Coordinates of C-alpha atoms and ligand atoms in Angstrom, one line a residue:
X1 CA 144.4 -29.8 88.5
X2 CA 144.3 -25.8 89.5
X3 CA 140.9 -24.6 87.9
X4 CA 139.8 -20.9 88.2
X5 CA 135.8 -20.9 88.8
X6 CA 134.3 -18.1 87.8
X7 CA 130.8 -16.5 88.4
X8 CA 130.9 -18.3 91.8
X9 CA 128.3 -18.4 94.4
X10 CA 128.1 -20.0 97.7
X11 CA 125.4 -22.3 95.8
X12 CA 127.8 -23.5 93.9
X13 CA 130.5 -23.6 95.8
X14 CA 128.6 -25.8 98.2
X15 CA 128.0 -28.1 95.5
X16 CA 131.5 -28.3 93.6
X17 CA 133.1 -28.6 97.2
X18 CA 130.6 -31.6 97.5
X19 CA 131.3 -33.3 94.3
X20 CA 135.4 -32.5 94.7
X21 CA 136.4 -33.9 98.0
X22 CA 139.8 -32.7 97.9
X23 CA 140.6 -34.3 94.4
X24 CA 141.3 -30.2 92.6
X25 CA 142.2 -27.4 93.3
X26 CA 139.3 -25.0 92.8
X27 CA 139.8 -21.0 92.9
X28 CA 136.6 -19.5 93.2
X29 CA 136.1 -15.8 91.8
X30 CA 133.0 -14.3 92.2
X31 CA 132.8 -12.2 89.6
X32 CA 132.3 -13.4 85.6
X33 CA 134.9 -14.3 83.1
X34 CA 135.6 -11.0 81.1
X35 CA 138.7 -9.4 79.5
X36 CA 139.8 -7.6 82.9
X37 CA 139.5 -11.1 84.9
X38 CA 141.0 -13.5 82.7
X39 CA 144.1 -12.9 84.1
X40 CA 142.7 -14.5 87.8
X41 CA 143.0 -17.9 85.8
X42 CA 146.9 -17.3 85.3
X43 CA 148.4 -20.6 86.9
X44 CA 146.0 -22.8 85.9
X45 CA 145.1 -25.6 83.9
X46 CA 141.5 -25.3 83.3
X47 CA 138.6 -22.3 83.9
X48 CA 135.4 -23.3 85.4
X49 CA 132.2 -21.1 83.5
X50 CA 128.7 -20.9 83.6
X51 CA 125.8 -18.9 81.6
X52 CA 126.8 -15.6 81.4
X53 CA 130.9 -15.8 81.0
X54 CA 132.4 -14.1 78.2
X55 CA 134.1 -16.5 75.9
X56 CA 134.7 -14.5 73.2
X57 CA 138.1 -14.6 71.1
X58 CA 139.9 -12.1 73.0
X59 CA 139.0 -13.8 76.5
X60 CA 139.9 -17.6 75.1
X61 CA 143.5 -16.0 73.2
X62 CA 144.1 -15.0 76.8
X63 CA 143.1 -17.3 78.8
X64 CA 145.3 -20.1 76.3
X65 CA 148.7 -17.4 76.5
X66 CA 148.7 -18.0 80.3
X67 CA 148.0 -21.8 79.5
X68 CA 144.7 -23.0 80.3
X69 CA 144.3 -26.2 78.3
X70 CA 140.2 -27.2 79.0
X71 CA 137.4 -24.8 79.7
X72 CA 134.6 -26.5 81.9
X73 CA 131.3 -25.1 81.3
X74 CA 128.7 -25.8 84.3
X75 CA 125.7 -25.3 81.6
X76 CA 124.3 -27.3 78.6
X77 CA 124.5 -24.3 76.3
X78 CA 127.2 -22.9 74.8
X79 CA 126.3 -20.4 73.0
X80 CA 128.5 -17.5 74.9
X81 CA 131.5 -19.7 73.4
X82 CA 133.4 -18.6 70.1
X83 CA 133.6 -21.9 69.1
X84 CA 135.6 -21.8 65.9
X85 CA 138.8 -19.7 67.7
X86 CA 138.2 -21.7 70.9
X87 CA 139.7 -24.7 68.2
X88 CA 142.0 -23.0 66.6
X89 CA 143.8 -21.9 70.1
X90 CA 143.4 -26.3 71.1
X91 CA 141.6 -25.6 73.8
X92 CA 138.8 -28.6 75.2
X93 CA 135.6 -26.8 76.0
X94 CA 133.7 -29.2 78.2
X95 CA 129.8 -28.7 79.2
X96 CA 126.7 -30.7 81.0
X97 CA 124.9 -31.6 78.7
X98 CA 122.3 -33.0 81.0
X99 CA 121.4 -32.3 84.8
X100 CA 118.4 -31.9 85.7
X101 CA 115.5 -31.2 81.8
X102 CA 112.6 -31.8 84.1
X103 CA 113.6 -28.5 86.7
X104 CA 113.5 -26.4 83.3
X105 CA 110.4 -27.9 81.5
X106 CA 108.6 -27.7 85.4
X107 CA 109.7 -24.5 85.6
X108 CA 107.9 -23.6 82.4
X109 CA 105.3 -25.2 83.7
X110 CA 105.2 -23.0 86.5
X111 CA 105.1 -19.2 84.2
X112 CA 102.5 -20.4 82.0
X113 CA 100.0 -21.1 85.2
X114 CA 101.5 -18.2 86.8
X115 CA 100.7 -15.9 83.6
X116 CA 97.3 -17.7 82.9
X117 CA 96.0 -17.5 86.5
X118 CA 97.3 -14.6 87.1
X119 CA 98.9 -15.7 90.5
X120 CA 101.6 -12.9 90.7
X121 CA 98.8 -10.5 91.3
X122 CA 96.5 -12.8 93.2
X123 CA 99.4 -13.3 96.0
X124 CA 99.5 -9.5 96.3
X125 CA 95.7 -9.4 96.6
X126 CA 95.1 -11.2 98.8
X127 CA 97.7 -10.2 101.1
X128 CA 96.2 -6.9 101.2
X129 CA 92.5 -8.2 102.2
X130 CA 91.5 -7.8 97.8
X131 CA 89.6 -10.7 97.6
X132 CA 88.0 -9.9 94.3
X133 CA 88.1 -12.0 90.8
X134 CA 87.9 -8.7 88.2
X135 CA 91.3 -9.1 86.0
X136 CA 92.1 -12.7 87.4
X137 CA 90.2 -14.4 84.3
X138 CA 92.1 -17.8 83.2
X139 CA 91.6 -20.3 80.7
X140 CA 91.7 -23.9 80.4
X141 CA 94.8 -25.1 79.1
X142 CA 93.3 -28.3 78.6
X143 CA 92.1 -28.3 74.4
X144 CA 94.5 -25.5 74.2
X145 CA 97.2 -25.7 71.2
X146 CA 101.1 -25.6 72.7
X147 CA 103.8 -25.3 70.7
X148 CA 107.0 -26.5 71.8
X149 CA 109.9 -25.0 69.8
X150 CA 113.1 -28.1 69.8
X151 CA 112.2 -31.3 71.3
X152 CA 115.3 -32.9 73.1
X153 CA 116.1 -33.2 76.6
X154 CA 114.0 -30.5 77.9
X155 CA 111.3 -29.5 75.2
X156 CA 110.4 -33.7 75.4
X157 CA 109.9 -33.5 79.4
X158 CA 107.7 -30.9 78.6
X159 CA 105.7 -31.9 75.6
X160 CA 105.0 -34.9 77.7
X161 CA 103.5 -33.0 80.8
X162 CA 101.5 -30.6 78.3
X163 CA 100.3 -33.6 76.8
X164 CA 99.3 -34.9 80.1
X165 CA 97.5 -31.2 81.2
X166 CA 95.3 -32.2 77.5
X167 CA 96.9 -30.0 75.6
X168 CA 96.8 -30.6 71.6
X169 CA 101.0 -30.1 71.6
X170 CA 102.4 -29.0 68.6
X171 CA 106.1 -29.1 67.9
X172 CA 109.1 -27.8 65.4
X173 CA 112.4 -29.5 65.4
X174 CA 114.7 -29.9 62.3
X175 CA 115.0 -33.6 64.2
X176 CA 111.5 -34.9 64.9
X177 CA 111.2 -37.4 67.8
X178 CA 108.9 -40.6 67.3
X179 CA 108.6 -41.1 70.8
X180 CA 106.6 -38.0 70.9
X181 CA 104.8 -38.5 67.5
X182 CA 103.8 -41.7 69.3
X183 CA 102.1 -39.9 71.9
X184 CA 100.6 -37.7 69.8
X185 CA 103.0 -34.6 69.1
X186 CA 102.4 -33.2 65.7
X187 CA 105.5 -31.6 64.2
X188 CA 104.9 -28.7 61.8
X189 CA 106.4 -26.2 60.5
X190 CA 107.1 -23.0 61.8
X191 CA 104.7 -21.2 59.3
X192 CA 102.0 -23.6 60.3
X193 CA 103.0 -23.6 64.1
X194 CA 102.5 -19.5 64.4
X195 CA 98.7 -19.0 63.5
X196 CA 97.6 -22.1 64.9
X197 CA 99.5 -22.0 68.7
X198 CA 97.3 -20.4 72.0
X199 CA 101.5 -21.0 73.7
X200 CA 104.4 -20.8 72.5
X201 CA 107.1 -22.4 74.2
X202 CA 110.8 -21.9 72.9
X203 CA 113.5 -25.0 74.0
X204 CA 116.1 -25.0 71.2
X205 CA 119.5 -23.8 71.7
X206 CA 121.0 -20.4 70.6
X207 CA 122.7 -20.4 67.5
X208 CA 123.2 -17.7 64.7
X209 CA 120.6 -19.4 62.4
X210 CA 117.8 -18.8 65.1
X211 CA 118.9 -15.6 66.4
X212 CA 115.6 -13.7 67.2
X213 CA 113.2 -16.3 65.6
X214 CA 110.6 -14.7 67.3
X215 CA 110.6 -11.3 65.2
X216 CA 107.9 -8.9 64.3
X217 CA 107.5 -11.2 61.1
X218 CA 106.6 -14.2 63.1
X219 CA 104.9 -12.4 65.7
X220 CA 102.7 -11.0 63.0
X221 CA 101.1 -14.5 62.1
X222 CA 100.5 -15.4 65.5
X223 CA 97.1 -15.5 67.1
X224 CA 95.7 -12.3 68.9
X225 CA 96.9 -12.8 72.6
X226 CA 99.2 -16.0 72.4
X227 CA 101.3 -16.5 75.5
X228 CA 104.8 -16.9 74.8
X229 CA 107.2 -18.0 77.1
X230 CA 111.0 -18.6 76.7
X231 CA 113.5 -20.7 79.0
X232 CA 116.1 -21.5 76.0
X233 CA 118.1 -18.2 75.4
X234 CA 117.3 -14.5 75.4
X235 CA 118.4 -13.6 71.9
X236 CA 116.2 -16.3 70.5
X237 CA 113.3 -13.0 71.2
X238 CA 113.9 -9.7 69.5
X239 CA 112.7 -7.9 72.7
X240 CA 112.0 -4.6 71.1
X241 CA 109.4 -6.6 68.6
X242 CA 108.1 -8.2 71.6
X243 CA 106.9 -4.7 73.5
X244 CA 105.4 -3.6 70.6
X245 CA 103.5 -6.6 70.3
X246 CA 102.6 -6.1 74.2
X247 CA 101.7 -3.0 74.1
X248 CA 99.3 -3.7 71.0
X249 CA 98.2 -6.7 73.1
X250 CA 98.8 -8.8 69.8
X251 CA 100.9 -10.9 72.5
X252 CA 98.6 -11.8 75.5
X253 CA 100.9 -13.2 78.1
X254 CA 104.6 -12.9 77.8
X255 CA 107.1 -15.5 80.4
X256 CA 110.5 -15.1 80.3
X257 CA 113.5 -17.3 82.4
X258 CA 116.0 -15.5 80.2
X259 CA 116.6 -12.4 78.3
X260 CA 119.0 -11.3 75.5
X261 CA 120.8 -8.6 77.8
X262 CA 120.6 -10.7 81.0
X263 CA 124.7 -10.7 81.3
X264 CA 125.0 -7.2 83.0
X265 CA 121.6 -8.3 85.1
X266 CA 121.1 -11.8 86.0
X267 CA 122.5 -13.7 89.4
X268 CA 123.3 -10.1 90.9
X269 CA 121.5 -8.0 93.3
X270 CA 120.9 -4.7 91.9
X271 CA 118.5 -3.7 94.2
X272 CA 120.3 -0.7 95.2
X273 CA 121.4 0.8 91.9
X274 CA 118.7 2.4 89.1
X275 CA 118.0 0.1 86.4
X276 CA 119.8 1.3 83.3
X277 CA 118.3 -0.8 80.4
X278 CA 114.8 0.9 78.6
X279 CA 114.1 -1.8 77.2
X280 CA 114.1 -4.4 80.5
X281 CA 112.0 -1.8 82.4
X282 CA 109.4 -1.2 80.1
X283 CA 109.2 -5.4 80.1
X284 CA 108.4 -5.1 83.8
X285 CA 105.8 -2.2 83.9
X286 CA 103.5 -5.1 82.0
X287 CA 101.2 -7.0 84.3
X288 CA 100.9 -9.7 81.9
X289 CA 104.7 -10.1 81.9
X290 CA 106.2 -12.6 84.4
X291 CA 110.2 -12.8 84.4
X292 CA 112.6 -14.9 86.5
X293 CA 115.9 -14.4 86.3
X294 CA 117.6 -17.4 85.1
X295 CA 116.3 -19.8 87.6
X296 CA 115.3 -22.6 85.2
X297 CA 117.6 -25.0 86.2
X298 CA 117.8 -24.1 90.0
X299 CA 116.7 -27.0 91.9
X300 CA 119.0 -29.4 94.4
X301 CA 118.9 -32.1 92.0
X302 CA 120.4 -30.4 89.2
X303 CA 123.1 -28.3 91.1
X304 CA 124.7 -31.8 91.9
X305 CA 124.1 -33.4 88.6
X306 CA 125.9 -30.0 87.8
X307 CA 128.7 -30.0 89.9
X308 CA 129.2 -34.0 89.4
X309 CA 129.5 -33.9 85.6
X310 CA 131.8 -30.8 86.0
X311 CA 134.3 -32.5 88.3
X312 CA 134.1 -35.7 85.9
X313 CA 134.3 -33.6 82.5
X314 CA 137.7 -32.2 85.1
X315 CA 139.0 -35.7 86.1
X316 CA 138.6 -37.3 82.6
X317 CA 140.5 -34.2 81.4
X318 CA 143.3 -34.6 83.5
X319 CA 143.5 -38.4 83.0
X320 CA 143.5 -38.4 79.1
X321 CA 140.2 -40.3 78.6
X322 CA 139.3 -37.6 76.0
X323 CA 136.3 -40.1 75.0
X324 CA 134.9 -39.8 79.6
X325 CA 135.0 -35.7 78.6
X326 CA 131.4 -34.3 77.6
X327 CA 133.1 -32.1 75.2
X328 CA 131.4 -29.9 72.5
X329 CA 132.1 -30.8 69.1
Ligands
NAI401 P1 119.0 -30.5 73.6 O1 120.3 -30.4 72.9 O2 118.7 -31.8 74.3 O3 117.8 -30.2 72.6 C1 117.8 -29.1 71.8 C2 116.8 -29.4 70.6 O4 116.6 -28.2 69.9 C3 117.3 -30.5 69.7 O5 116.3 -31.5 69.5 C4 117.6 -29.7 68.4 O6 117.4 -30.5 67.2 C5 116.6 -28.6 68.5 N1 116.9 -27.4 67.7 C6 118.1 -27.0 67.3 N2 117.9 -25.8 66.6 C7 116.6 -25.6 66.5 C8 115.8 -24.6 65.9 N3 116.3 -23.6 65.2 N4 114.4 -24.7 66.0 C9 113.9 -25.7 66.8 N5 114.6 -26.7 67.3 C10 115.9 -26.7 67.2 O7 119.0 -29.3 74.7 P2 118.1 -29.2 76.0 O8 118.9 -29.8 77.1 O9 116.8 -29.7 75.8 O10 118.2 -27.6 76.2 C11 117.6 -26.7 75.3 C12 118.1 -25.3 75.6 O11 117.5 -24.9 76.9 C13 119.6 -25.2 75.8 O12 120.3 -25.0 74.6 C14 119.7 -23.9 76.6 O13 119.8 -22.8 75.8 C15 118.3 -23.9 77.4 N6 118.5 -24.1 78.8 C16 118.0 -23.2 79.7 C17 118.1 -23.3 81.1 C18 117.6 -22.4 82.0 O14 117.8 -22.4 83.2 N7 116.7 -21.4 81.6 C19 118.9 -24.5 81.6 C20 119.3 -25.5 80.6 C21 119.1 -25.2 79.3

């Protein structure tokens, strides 16, 4: 099958050659799906996607005109996808549901001792002969209440390591898990969760019901100074809320791994060019703001489980076993 791959880089490449051996025909494009590049997939049967592809109606009429038949996301969520034209026009929209939950919750992991111990500002420190502690002060996270907002694949991983740090984890999910309630995981509601949480940890997908959950409503019945740290999906934070509540220190620590206008940022080098969104640079003049860009999910194991479940979702496509596709329904 000819499949156009978009937002391509050598990363990926590496891995989808890997995984392919021959079997497709992959067109890599480097740049992201988007009404002027649709027309790179003309000639083939399926497009290839990740995070930050537009897959709005426009794009997906397109895209089905010149005949693509199955759109193969290399992500978990699909939020970026107009679902409901995306059926109308018959076309398959594949995903990976699952790579690799423990490189995201670890990677959480990682921003909340980052932002607690400070260690983006110790590394510069130190490197310039500043051995002193003054602004470095942590806390225990043991005793601490974390509050981990959607409790599958990922939000689970990571209850389960907060539980092991001694953390008193929290946990809203409109599907409770009794493995976790086993181990201790209350579930609450988000009322109860916003007063009572020292972290705030957000691992439920994007969807129009929980667009910008965290609002200046819900900030307002958090504690003074709760970290808050998001790996799910930038518009689940109304950003302009969140610098007020920075600058009022209301929040206390602030992570990000994703952000609600990441599309024109993210994956790119823009190191050369003046940054042109307010709202982004104000986020970075914060100390207590750490930001990645996107990098979650980046680790070797899940760039194969990745590029494995993409060529399968590919392969079951082609062969008809529409039961072998991870599709989104
Ligand atoms: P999953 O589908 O296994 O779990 C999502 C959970 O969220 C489900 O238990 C669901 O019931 C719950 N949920 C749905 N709506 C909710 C709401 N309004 N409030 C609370 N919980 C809600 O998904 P998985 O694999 O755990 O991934 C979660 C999200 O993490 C993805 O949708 C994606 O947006 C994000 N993600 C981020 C990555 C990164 O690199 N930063 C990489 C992979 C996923």
């Amino acid at each position: 099958m000819k499949v156009a791959v978009f937002s391509t880089k050598p990363y990926d490449r590496d891995h989808l050659e890997q995984a392919n051996q021959g079997r497709h025909e992959f067109v890599y494009h480097e740049v992201a799906l988007k009404p002027n590049s649709a027309l790179l997939a003309q000639d083939c049967q399926a497009v290839c996607c990740f995070v930050n592809d537009q897959l709005d109606a426009p794009v997906l009429e397109q895209l089905a005109k010149q005949g693509v038949k199955l759109i193969a996301l290399r992500c978990a969520g699909f939020n970026q996808v107009d679902l409901d034209r995306a059926r109308a026009l018959g076309l398959t929209l594949a995903r990976v549901p699952e790579y690799s939950p423990h490189a995201i919750a670890e990677h959480t992991l990682g921003l909340i001792l980052m932002l607690n111990r400070q260690l983006h500002r110790a590394y510069h420190r130190v490197r310039e002969n500043d051995y002193s502690l003054n602004g470095l002060l942590g806390f225990d996270l043991a005793g601490k209440t974390l509050a981990v907002i959607g409790t599958g694949k990922i939000g689970r991983i990571f209850a389960d390591i907060m539980l092991g740090i001694g953390c008193r984890v929290v946990a809203y999910d409109p599907y409770p898990n009794q493995t976790l309630v086993d181990r201790g995981v209350e579930y609450l509601s988000l009322e109860q969760i916003w007063p009572q949480a020292d972290i705030i940890s957000l691992h439920c997908p994007l969807t129009p019901d929980n667009h910008h959950m965290i609002n200046k409503q819900a900030l307002a019945q958090m504690k003074t100074g709760v970290m808050l740290i998001n790996t799910g999906r930038g518009g689940l934070i109304d950003t302009r809320a969140v610098v007020v509540g920075l600058k009022s220190q209301k929040i206390g620590y602030l992570g990000l791994d994703v952000y609600e206008e990441e599309g024109d940022l993210f994956f790119e080098d823009h190191s050369n060019q003046l940054l042109q969104d307010d709202v982004f640079a104000r986020l970075i003049t914060f100390p207590n703001v750490v930001i990645t860009g996107h990098q979650a999910f980046f680790t070797r194991e899940a760039l194969s489980a990745i590029a494995e479940t993409t060529l399968a979702n590919i392969t079951h496509f082609e062969q008809g076993e529409m039961d072998r596709v991870c599709s989104i329904d």
